[in-house]
Tab-separated table of C-alpha atoms and ligand atoms in Angstrom:
chain	number	residue	atom	x	y	z
A	1	UNK	CA	12.409	-14.858	-8.800
A	2	UNK	CA	12.354	-18.344	-7.275
A	3	UNK	CA	9.730	-21.074	-7.648
A	4	UNK	CA	8.482	-20.182	-4.196
A	5	UNK	CA	7.983	-16.506	-4.921
A	6	UNK	CA	4.817	-14.833	-6.117
A	7	UNK	CA	5.294	-12.447	-9.025
A	8	UNK	CA	4.543	-8.746	-8.737
A	9	UNK	CA	6.041	-6.202	-11.056
A	10	UNK	CA	5.383	-3.355	-8.576
A	11	UNK	CA	7.673	-4.904	-5.973
A	12	UNK	CA	11.145	-3.311	-5.746
A	13	UNK	CA	14.043	-5.267	-7.191
A	14	UNK	CA	16.615	-6.511	-4.687
A	15	UNK	CA	18.913	-3.600	-5.560
A	16	UNK	CA	16.067	-1.075	-5.147
A	17	UNK	CA	15.022	-2.633	-1.842
A	18	UNK	CA	18.583	-2.422	-0.504
A	19	UNK	CA	18.764	1.194	-1.695
A	20	UNK	CA	15.486	2.012	0.111
A	21	UNK	CA	16.815	0.447	3.319
A	22	UNK	CA	20.052	2.416	2.972
A	23	UNK	CA	18.071	5.663	2.459
A	24	UNK	CA	14.925	5.246	4.599
A	25	UNK	CA	15.926	2.388	6.865
A	26	UNK	CA	13.196	0.027	5.640
A	27	UNK	CA	11.342	-1.417	2.675
A	28	UNK	CA	8.249	-3.540	2.133
A	29	UNK	CA	8.181	-6.544	-0.197
A	30	UNK	CA	4.452	-6.731	-0.909
A	31	UNK	CA	2.769	-10.127	-1.327
A	32	UNK	CA	6.103	-11.860	-1.816
A	33	UNK	CA	5.254	-15.027	0.122
A	34	UNK	CA	2.913	-17.542	-1.559
A	35	UNK	CA	-0.469	-18.029	0.115
A	36	UNK	CA	0.105	-21.708	0.823
A	37	UNK	CA	3.348	-20.963	2.699
A	38	UNK	CA	1.614	-18.231	4.724
A	39	UNK	CA	-1.210	-20.645	5.616
A	40	UNK	CA	1.258	-23.375	6.596
A	41	UNK	CA	3.267	-21.016	8.805
A	42	UNK	CA	0.125	-19.773	10.593
A	43	UNK	CA	-0.897	-23.365	11.256
A	44	UNK	CA	2.595	-24.318	12.486
A	45	UNK	CA	2.744	-21.296	14.815
A	46	UNK	CA	-0.663	-22.200	16.245
A	47	UNK	CA	0.389	-25.816	16.799
A	48	UNK	CA	3.724	-24.833	18.362
A	49	UNK	CA	2.160	-22.183	20.625
A	50	UNK	CA	-0.498	-24.656	21.782
A	51	UNK	CA	2.168	-27.287	22.467
A	52	UNK	CA	4.325	-24.809	24.402
A	53	UNK	CA	1.381	-23.223	26.209
A	54	UNK	CA	2.669	-19.826	25.067
A	55	UNK	CA	1.336	-17.102	27.359
A	56	UNK	CA	0.887	-13.346	27.030
A	57	UNK	CA	3.866	-11.095	27.714
A	58	UNK	CA	4.436	-9.775	31.213
A	59	UNK	CA	5.511	-6.228	30.405
A	60	UNK	CA	4.756	-3.342	28.058
A	61	UNK	CA	7.531	-4.299	25.631
A	62	UNK	CA	6.472	-7.916	25.154
A	63	UNK	CA	2.813	-6.870	25.332
A	64	UNK	CA	0.149	-7.925	27.813
A	65	UNK	CA	-2.091	-9.057	24.922
A	66	UNK	CA	0.691	-10.505	22.784
A	67	UNK	CA	2.066	-14.023	22.630
A	68	UNK	CA	5.632	-14.620	21.406
A	69	UNK	CA	7.230	-17.917	20.540
A	70	UNK	CA	11.030	-17.692	20.488
A	71	UNK	CA	13.572	-20.183	19.087
A	72	UNK	CA	11.359	-20.961	16.081
A	73	UNK	CA	13.901	-23.042	14.162
A	74	UNK	CA	13.818	-25.599	16.949
A	75	UNK	CA	9.992	-25.755	16.997
A	76	UNK	CA	9.040	-27.141	13.610
A	77	UNK	CA	10.907	-28.008	10.374
A	78	UNK	CA	8.525	-25.727	8.437
A	79	UNK	CA	10.219	-22.665	9.932
A	80	UNK	CA	13.532	-23.551	8.228
A	81	UNK	CA	12.066	-22.168	4.989
A	82	UNK	CA	11.827	-18.670	6.429
A	83	UNK	CA	15.445	-17.453	6.870
A	84	UNK	CA	16.507	-18.867	3.485
A	85	UNK	CA	13.491	-17.548	1.551
A	86	UNK	CA	15.415	-16.027	-1.321
A	87	UNK	CA	13.643	-12.721	-2.001
A	88	UNK	CA	14.122	-11.695	1.632
A	89	UNK	CA	17.530	-13.311	2.119
A	90	UNK	CA	18.838	-11.539	-0.987
A	91	UNK	CA	17.810	-8.155	0.427
A	92	UNK	CA	19.239	-8.913	3.871
A	93	UNK	CA	22.474	-10.112	2.216
A	94	UNK	CA	22.622	-6.830	0.323
A	95	UNK	CA	22.291	-4.869	3.588
A	96	UNK	CA	24.784	-7.005	5.575
A	97	UNK	CA	26.656	-9.373	3.267
A	98	UNK	CA	26.440	-12.975	2.122
A	99	UNK	CA	28.045	-14.160	5.359
A	100	UNK	CA	25.097	-13.063	7.501
A	101	UNK	CA	23.799	-15.308	10.283
A	102	UNK	CA	20.421	-16.107	11.761
A	103	UNK	CA	20.323	-14.008	14.885
A	104	UNK	CA	16.878	-15.044	16.142
A	105	UNK	CA	13.455	-16.116	14.911
A	106	UNK	CA	10.258	-15.343	16.787
A	107	UNK	CA	6.527	-15.582	16.118
A	108	UNK	CA	4.369	-12.696	17.347
A	109	UNK	CA	0.621	-12.975	17.792
A	110	UNK	CA	-0.707	-9.547	18.741
A	111	UNK	CA	-4.273	-9.729	20.000
A	112	UNK	CA	-7.106	-7.185	20.295
A	113	UNK	CA	-6.503	-4.708	23.099
A	114	UNK	CA	-2.725	-4.686	22.686
A	115	UNK	CA	-1.305	-1.213	23.408
A	116	UNK	CA	1.465	0.248	21.209
A	117	UNK	CA	4.916	-1.158	21.862
A	118	UNK	CA	7.586	1.304	23.065
A	119	UNK	CA	9.858	2.590	20.295
A	120	UNK	CA	13.233	0.890	20.203
A	121	UNK	CA	16.051	-0.189	17.889
A	122	UNK	CA	16.612	-3.931	17.582
A	123	UNK	CA	20.383	-3.406	17.753
A	124	UNK	CA	19.978	-1.209	20.843
A	125	UNK	CA	22.125	-3.559	22.924
A	126	UNK	CA	25.156	-2.939	20.711
A	127	UNK	CA	27.326	-0.297	22.433
A	128	UNK	CA	28.863	1.345	19.351
A	129	UNK	CA	28.676	5.052	18.542
A	130	UNK	CA	25.734	5.714	16.197
A	131	UNK	CA	25.178	5.780	13.338
A	132	UNK	CA	27.226	2.710	12.467
A	133	UNK	CA	27.380	0.189	9.643
A	134	UNK	CA	24.411	-2.197	9.528
A	135	UNK	CA	24.954	-4.957	12.062
A	136	UNK	CA	21.475	-6.467	12.049
A	137	UNK	CA	18.767	-6.622	9.396
A	138	UNK	CA	15.282	-7.678	10.414
A	139	UNK	CA	12.425	-9.105	8.352
A	140	UNK	CA	8.886	-9.051	9.738
A	141	UNK	CA	6.696	-11.470	7.802
A	142	UNK	CA	3.011	-10.526	7.783
A	143	UNK	CA	1.051	-13.755	8.253
A	144	UNK	CA	-2.185	-11.754	8.501
A	145	UNK	CA	-2.839	-8.331	7.013
A	146	UNK	CA	-1.018	-5.578	8.928
A	147	UNK	CA	-3.411	-2.613	9.120
A	148	UNK	CA	-3.706	0.705	10.970
A	149	UNK	CA	-6.456	-0.870	13.107
A	150	UNK	CA	-4.646	-4.055	14.082
A	151	UNK	CA	-1.267	-2.575	14.975
A	152	UNK	CA	0.944	-2.520	11.879
A	153	UNK	CA	4.574	-1.911	12.849
A	154	UNK	CA	5.356	1.818	13.210
A	155	UNK	CA	8.737	3.085	12.005
A	156	UNK	CA	10.635	6.367	12.018
A	157	UNK	CA	12.064	6.816	8.491
A	158	UNK	CA	15.744	7.670	8.449
A	159	UNK	CA	16.208	6.933	12.168
A	160	UNK	CA	18.921	4.357	11.393
A	161	UNK	CA	21.121	7.434	10.839
A	162	UNK	CA	20.380	8.898	14.290
A	163	UNK	CA	23.193	9.257	16.786
A	164	UNK	CA	21.166	7.606	19.547
A	165	UNK	CA	18.367	5.142	20.267
A	166	UNK	CA	14.903	6.293	21.455
A	167	UNK	CA	14.623	7.491	25.034
A	168	UNK	CA	12.318	5.525	27.330
A	169	UNK	CA	8.731	6.423	26.407
A	170	UNK	CA	9.790	8.748	23.555
A	171	UNK	CA	7.036	9.348	20.984
A	172	UNK	CA	8.600	10.420	17.676
A	173	UNK	CA	6.550	12.815	15.481
A	174	UNK	CA	7.489	11.470	12.070
A	175	UNK	CA	6.052	8.003	11.771
A	176	UNK	CA	5.019	5.609	9.068
A	177	UNK	CA	2.818	2.591	9.595
A	178	UNK	CA	3.980	-0.489	7.729
A	179	UNK	CA	0.531	-1.504	6.537
A	180	UNK	CA	0.773	-4.499	4.231
A	181	UNK	CA	-1.326	-7.444	3.137
A	182	UNK	CA	-0.651	-10.957	4.429
A	183	UNK	CA	2.270	-12.500	2.580
A	184	UNK	CA	4.279	-9.261	2.602
A	185	UNK	CA	7.584	-8.762	4.396
A	186	UNK	CA	8.874	-5.589	6.051
A	187	UNK	CA	12.690	-5.526	5.951
A	188	UNK	CA	14.627	-2.939	7.977
A	189	UNK	CA	18.041	-1.982	9.260
A	190	UNK	CA	18.150	-3.063	12.929
A	191	UNK	CA	19.066	0.518	13.919
A	192	UNK	CA	15.676	1.866	12.795
A	193	UNK	CA	13.406	3.166	15.568
A	194	UNK	CA	10.200	1.169	15.492
A	195	UNK	CA	7.591	-0.665	17.530
A	196	UNK	CA	4.399	-2.644	17.113
A	197	UNK	CA	1.237	-0.531	16.849
A	198	UNK	CA	-1.998	-0.705	18.829
A	199	UNK	CA	-4.466	-3.482	18.027
A	200	UNK	CA	-7.867	-1.734	18.030
A	201	UNK	CA	-9.425	-4.416	15.816
A	202	UNK	CA	-11.298	-7.527	16.895
A	203	UNK	CA	-8.826	-9.978	15.329
A	204	UNK	CA	-5.239	-10.990	15.892
A	205	UNK	CA	-2.251	-9.620	13.965
A	206	UNK	CA	0.234	-12.396	13.355
A	207	UNK	CA	3.843	-12.102	12.193
A	208	UNK	CA	7.225	-13.800	12.161
A	209	UNK	CA	10.356	-11.858	13.001
A	210	UNK	CA	13.374	-13.222	11.169
A	211	UNK	CA	16.404	-11.399	12.537
A	212	UNK	CA	19.762	-11.607	10.716
A	213	UNK	CA	23.116	-10.376	12.038
A	214	UNK	CA	26.464	-9.760	10.367
A	215	UNK	CA	28.674	-12.815	10.138
A	216	UNK	CA	31.405	-11.124	12.134
A	217	UNK	CA	29.246	-10.796	15.257
A	218	UNK	CA	30.451	-14.120	16.624
A	219	UNK	CA	33.378	-16.165	17.899
A	220	UNK	CA	36.262	-16.798	15.455
A	221	UNK	CA	36.313	-20.499	16.433
A	222	UNK	CA	32.749	-21.576	17.084
A	223	UNK	CA	32.929	-22.374	20.782
A	224	UNK	CA	29.357	-23.584	21.033
A	225	UNK	CA	30.064	-26.333	18.506
A	226	UNK	CA	33.654	-26.946	19.557
A	227	UNK	CA	32.789	-27.838	23.152
A	228	UNK	CA	30.281	-30.323	24.512
A	229	UNK	CA	27.867	-29.126	27.189
A	230	UNK	CA	29.629	-31.542	29.588
A	231	UNK	CA	33.011	-29.883	28.937
A	232	UNK	CA	31.503	-26.463	29.470
A	233	UNK	CA	29.798	-27.577	32.689
A	234	UNK	CA	33.251	-28.357	34.101
A	235	UNK	CA	34.452	-24.751	33.485
A	236	UNK	CA	34.281	-22.011	36.106
A	237	UNK	CA	31.139	-19.811	35.681
A	238	UNK	CA	32.967	-16.897	34.037
A	239	UNK	CA	34.496	-19.166	31.376
A	240	UNK	CA	31.108	-20.786	30.718
A	241	UNK	CA	29.754	-17.368	29.861
A	242	UNK	CA	32.813	-16.565	27.753
A	243	UNK	CA	32.192	-19.577	25.501
A	244	UNK	CA	28.551	-18.664	24.993
A	245	UNK	CA	26.567	-20.012	27.940
A	246	UNK	CA	25.510	-16.597	29.099
A	247	UNK	CA	23.890	-13.357	27.988
A	248	UNK	CA	25.247	-9.934	27.099
A	249	UNK	CA	23.435	-6.885	28.476
A	250	UNK	CA	20.529	-9.041	29.570
A	251	UNK	CA	19.580	-10.011	26.026
A	252	UNK	CA	22.101	-11.245	23.504
A	253	UNK	CA	22.556	-15.007	23.757
A	254	UNK	CA	19.238	-15.918	25.402
A	255	UNK	CA	17.294	-19.033	24.407
A	256	UNK	CA	13.539	-18.825	24.832
A	257	UNK	CA	13.997	-15.901	27.234
A	258	UNK	CA	16.255	-18.004	29.453
A	259	UNK	CA	19.905	-17.311	30.307
A	260	UNK	CA	21.730	-20.509	29.147
A	261	UNK	CA	24.060	-20.161	32.130
A	262	UNK	CA	21.144	-21.443	34.210
A	263	UNK	CA	21.097	-24.701	32.240
A	264	UNK	CA	24.479	-25.580	33.712
A	265	UNK	CA	23.760	-24.130	37.139
A	266	UNK	CA	20.139	-23.324	38.020
A	267	UNK	CA	21.369	-21.093	40.846
A	268	UNK	CA	23.193	-18.725	38.474
A	269	UNK	CA	22.016	-15.147	39.010
A	270	UNK	CA	20.478	-13.896	35.793
A	271	UNK	CA	19.621	-10.361	34.705
A	272	UNK	CA	17.309	-10.694	31.710
A	273	UNK	CA	16.162	-7.486	30.118
A	274	UNK	CA	12.519	-8.591	30.259
A	275	UNK	CA	12.689	-8.922	34.055
A	276	UNK	CA	13.782	-5.283	34.272
A	277	UNK	CA	10.826	-3.836	32.351
A	278	UNK	CA	7.424	-3.495	34.006
B	1	AKG	O1	5.396	-6.556	16.249
B	1	AKG	C1	5.926	-5.609	15.669
B	1	AKG	O2	5.357	-4.940	14.804
B	1	AKG	C2	7.325	-5.189	16.048
B	1	AKG	C3	7.924	-6.105	17.081
B	1	AKG	C4	9.248	-5.632	17.560
B	1	AKG	O3	9.804	-4.683	17.099
B	1	AKG	C5	9.914	-6.357	18.651
B	1	AKG	O4	9.279	-7.137	19.344
B	1	AKG	O5	11.139	-6.099	18.857
């Protein structure tokens, strides 16, 4: 236990949590985040969303009553405490290994009237035969209570062992709802089938998604740090993408839902996954 952590003897140990994720695909660390950190994160999300003018999503996946703020680490220094919060990082390190990386960090504010999100696997863009070793491990931090009424995340236990990802619109029979009080964290293998629930309440459901990936899902020599943006701008378009200024399968490598290739050339044709869904 760290200074930052609340104590709760009913919470699984790190080893038990990793075992649950290996078996069921997910675990919940109840009330693990101190109240003052939860309150600070809510405030920082509100400030950052107001500053950015964050709008509702434009498709069923992002949610027509849901606001998402991507690229959180760049928004406010307070968010740097999230990916290194030990009780969660220890579990994610047990699922991947100590060399894991921050894959993405997003705030999700799901408002009343939000319909259920389609089922999906967060590693669905990875074209390996399934099941495979864990490549991503995702932590959803509950900044408000997650309840049946306000759209707690729905998961399909054991689906990280499936040999496929959900079909478009598929409604699995065997579901659990990750109901949890504010300050809890849902941690799951990125292969697990899941989606946000329906918000039938009259209040928002707020969470942070802290997505980790295996340390080997990257360049051997870090091209994004090795090259200045000016050097990359002088490359032909294909090479720009090959050093990281581009996206894979419409998703992997985006910044704030933008294809970084367009930073170097605004006329670059882009094929973002969100533009394909309606
Ligand atoms: O909001 C949730 O409960 C899940 C969100 C999610 O899975 C996603 O946006 O990929």
